[in-house]
mmCIF file of C-alpha atoms in Angstrom:
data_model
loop_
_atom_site.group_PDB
_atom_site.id
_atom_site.type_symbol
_atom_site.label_atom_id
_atom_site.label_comp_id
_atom_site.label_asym_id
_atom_site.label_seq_id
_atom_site.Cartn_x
_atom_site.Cartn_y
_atom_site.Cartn_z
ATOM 1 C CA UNK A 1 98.819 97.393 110.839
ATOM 2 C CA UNK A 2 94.780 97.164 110.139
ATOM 3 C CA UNK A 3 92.527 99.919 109.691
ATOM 4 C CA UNK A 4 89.360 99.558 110.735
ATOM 5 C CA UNK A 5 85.768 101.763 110.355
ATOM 6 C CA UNK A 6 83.311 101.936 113.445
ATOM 7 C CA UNK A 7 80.460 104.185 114.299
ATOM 8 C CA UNK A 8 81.327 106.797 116.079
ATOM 9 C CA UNK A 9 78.291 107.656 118.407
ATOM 10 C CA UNK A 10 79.706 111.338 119.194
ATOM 11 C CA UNK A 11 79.118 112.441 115.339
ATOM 12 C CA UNK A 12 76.337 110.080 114.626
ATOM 13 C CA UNK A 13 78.860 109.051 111.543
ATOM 14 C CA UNK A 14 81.803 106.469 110.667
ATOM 15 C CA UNK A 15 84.730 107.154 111.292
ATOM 16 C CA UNK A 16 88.339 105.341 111.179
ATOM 17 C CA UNK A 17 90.412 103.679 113.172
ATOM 18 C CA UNK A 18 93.739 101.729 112.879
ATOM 19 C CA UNK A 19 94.999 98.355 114.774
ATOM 20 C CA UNK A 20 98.505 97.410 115.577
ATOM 21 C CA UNK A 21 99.218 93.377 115.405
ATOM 22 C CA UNK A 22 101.771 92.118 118.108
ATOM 23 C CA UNK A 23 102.929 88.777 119.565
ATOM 24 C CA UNK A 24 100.267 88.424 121.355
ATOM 25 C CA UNK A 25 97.019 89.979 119.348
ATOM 26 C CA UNK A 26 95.953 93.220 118.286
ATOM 27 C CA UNK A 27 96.341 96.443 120.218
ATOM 28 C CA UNK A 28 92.844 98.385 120.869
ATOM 29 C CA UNK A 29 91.379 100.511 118.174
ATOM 30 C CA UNK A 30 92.649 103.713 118.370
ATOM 31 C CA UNK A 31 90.201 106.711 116.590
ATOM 32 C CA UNK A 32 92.780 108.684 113.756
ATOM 33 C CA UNK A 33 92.628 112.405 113.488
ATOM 34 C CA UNK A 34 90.628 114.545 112.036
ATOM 35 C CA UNK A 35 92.800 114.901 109.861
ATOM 36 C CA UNK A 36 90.972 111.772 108.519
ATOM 37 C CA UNK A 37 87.705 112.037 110.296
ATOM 38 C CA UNK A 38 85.180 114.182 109.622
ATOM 39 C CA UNK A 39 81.518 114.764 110.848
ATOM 40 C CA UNK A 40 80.874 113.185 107.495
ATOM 41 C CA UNK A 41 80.639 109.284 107.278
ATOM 42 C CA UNK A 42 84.629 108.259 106.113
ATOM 43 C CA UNK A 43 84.529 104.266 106.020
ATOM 44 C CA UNK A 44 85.623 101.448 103.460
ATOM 45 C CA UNK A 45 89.339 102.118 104.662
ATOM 46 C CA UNK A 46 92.672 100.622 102.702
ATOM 47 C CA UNK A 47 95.993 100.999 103.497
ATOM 48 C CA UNK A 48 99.025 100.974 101.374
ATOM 49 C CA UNK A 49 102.558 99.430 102.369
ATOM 50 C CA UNK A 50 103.806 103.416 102.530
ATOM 51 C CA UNK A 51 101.219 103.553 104.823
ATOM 52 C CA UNK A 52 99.118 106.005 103.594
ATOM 53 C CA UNK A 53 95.083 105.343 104.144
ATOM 54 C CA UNK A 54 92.532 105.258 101.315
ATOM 55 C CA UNK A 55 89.001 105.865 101.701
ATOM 56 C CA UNK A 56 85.461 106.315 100.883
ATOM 57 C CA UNK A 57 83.728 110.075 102.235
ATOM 58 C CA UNK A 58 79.856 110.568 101.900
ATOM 59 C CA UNK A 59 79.717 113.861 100.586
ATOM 60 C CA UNK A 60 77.236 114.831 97.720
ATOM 61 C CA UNK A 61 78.329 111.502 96.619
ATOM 62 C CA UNK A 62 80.969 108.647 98.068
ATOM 63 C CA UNK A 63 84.112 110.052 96.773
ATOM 64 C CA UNK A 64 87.708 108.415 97.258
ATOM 65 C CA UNK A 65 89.955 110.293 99.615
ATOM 66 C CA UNK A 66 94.208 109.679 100.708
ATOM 67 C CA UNK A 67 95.361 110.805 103.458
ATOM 68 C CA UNK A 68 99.294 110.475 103.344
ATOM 69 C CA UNK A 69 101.621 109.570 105.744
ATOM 70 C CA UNK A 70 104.538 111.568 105.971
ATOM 71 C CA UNK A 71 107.079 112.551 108.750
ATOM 72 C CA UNK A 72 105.506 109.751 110.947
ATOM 73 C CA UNK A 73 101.577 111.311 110.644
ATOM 74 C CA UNK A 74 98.609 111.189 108.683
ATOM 75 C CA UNK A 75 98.535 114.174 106.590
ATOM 76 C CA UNK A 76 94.709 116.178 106.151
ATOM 77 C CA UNK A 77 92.988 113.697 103.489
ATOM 78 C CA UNK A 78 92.806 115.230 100.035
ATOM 79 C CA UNK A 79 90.166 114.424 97.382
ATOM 80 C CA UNK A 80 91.292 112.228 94.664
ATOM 81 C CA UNK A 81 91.058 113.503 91.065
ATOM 82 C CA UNK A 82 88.352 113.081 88.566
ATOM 83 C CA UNK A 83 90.569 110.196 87.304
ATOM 84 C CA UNK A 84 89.367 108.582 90.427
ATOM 85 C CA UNK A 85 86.278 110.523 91.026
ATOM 86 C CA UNK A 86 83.372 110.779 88.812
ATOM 87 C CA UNK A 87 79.796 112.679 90.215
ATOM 88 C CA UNK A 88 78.598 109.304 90.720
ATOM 89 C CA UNK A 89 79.322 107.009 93.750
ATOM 90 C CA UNK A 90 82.870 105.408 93.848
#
């Protein structure tokens, strides 16, 4: 599995996407939620081995988001704390 980011020409914004690998190449980009995406610009896009998706949000500043993956779905992305997050750019 590969998460990608592309510009999503509906919002004017980035937005994220996630790739499947098979025997034979990678399966088309497929937009996630918006449980994910947001009219903001949500790029720079990780993903763990429990699947859940980090990322970067422009907000007031880029701030690092998860969205977690539970019961087979992408969960609405929550702000990380200021552990993570400082008022400057992450």
């Amino acid at each position: 599995m590969k998460v990608n980011q592309g510009q999503n020409l509906t919002y004017y914004s980035f937005d994220i996407f996630i790739t499947n690998k098979t025997s034979t190449g990678w399966t088309t980009p497929e937009r996630l939620s918006d449980s994910i995406n947001t009219n903001a610009s949500d790029f720079y896009a990780t993903i763990s081995s429990s699947k859940n998706i980090y990322f970067a949000r422009r907000g007031k500043s880029n701030d690092i988001y998860v969205s977690y993956f539970v019961d087979n779905k992408y969960q609405k992305a929550v702000l990380l704390d200021k552990s993570i997050n400082t008022e400057r750019n992450e």
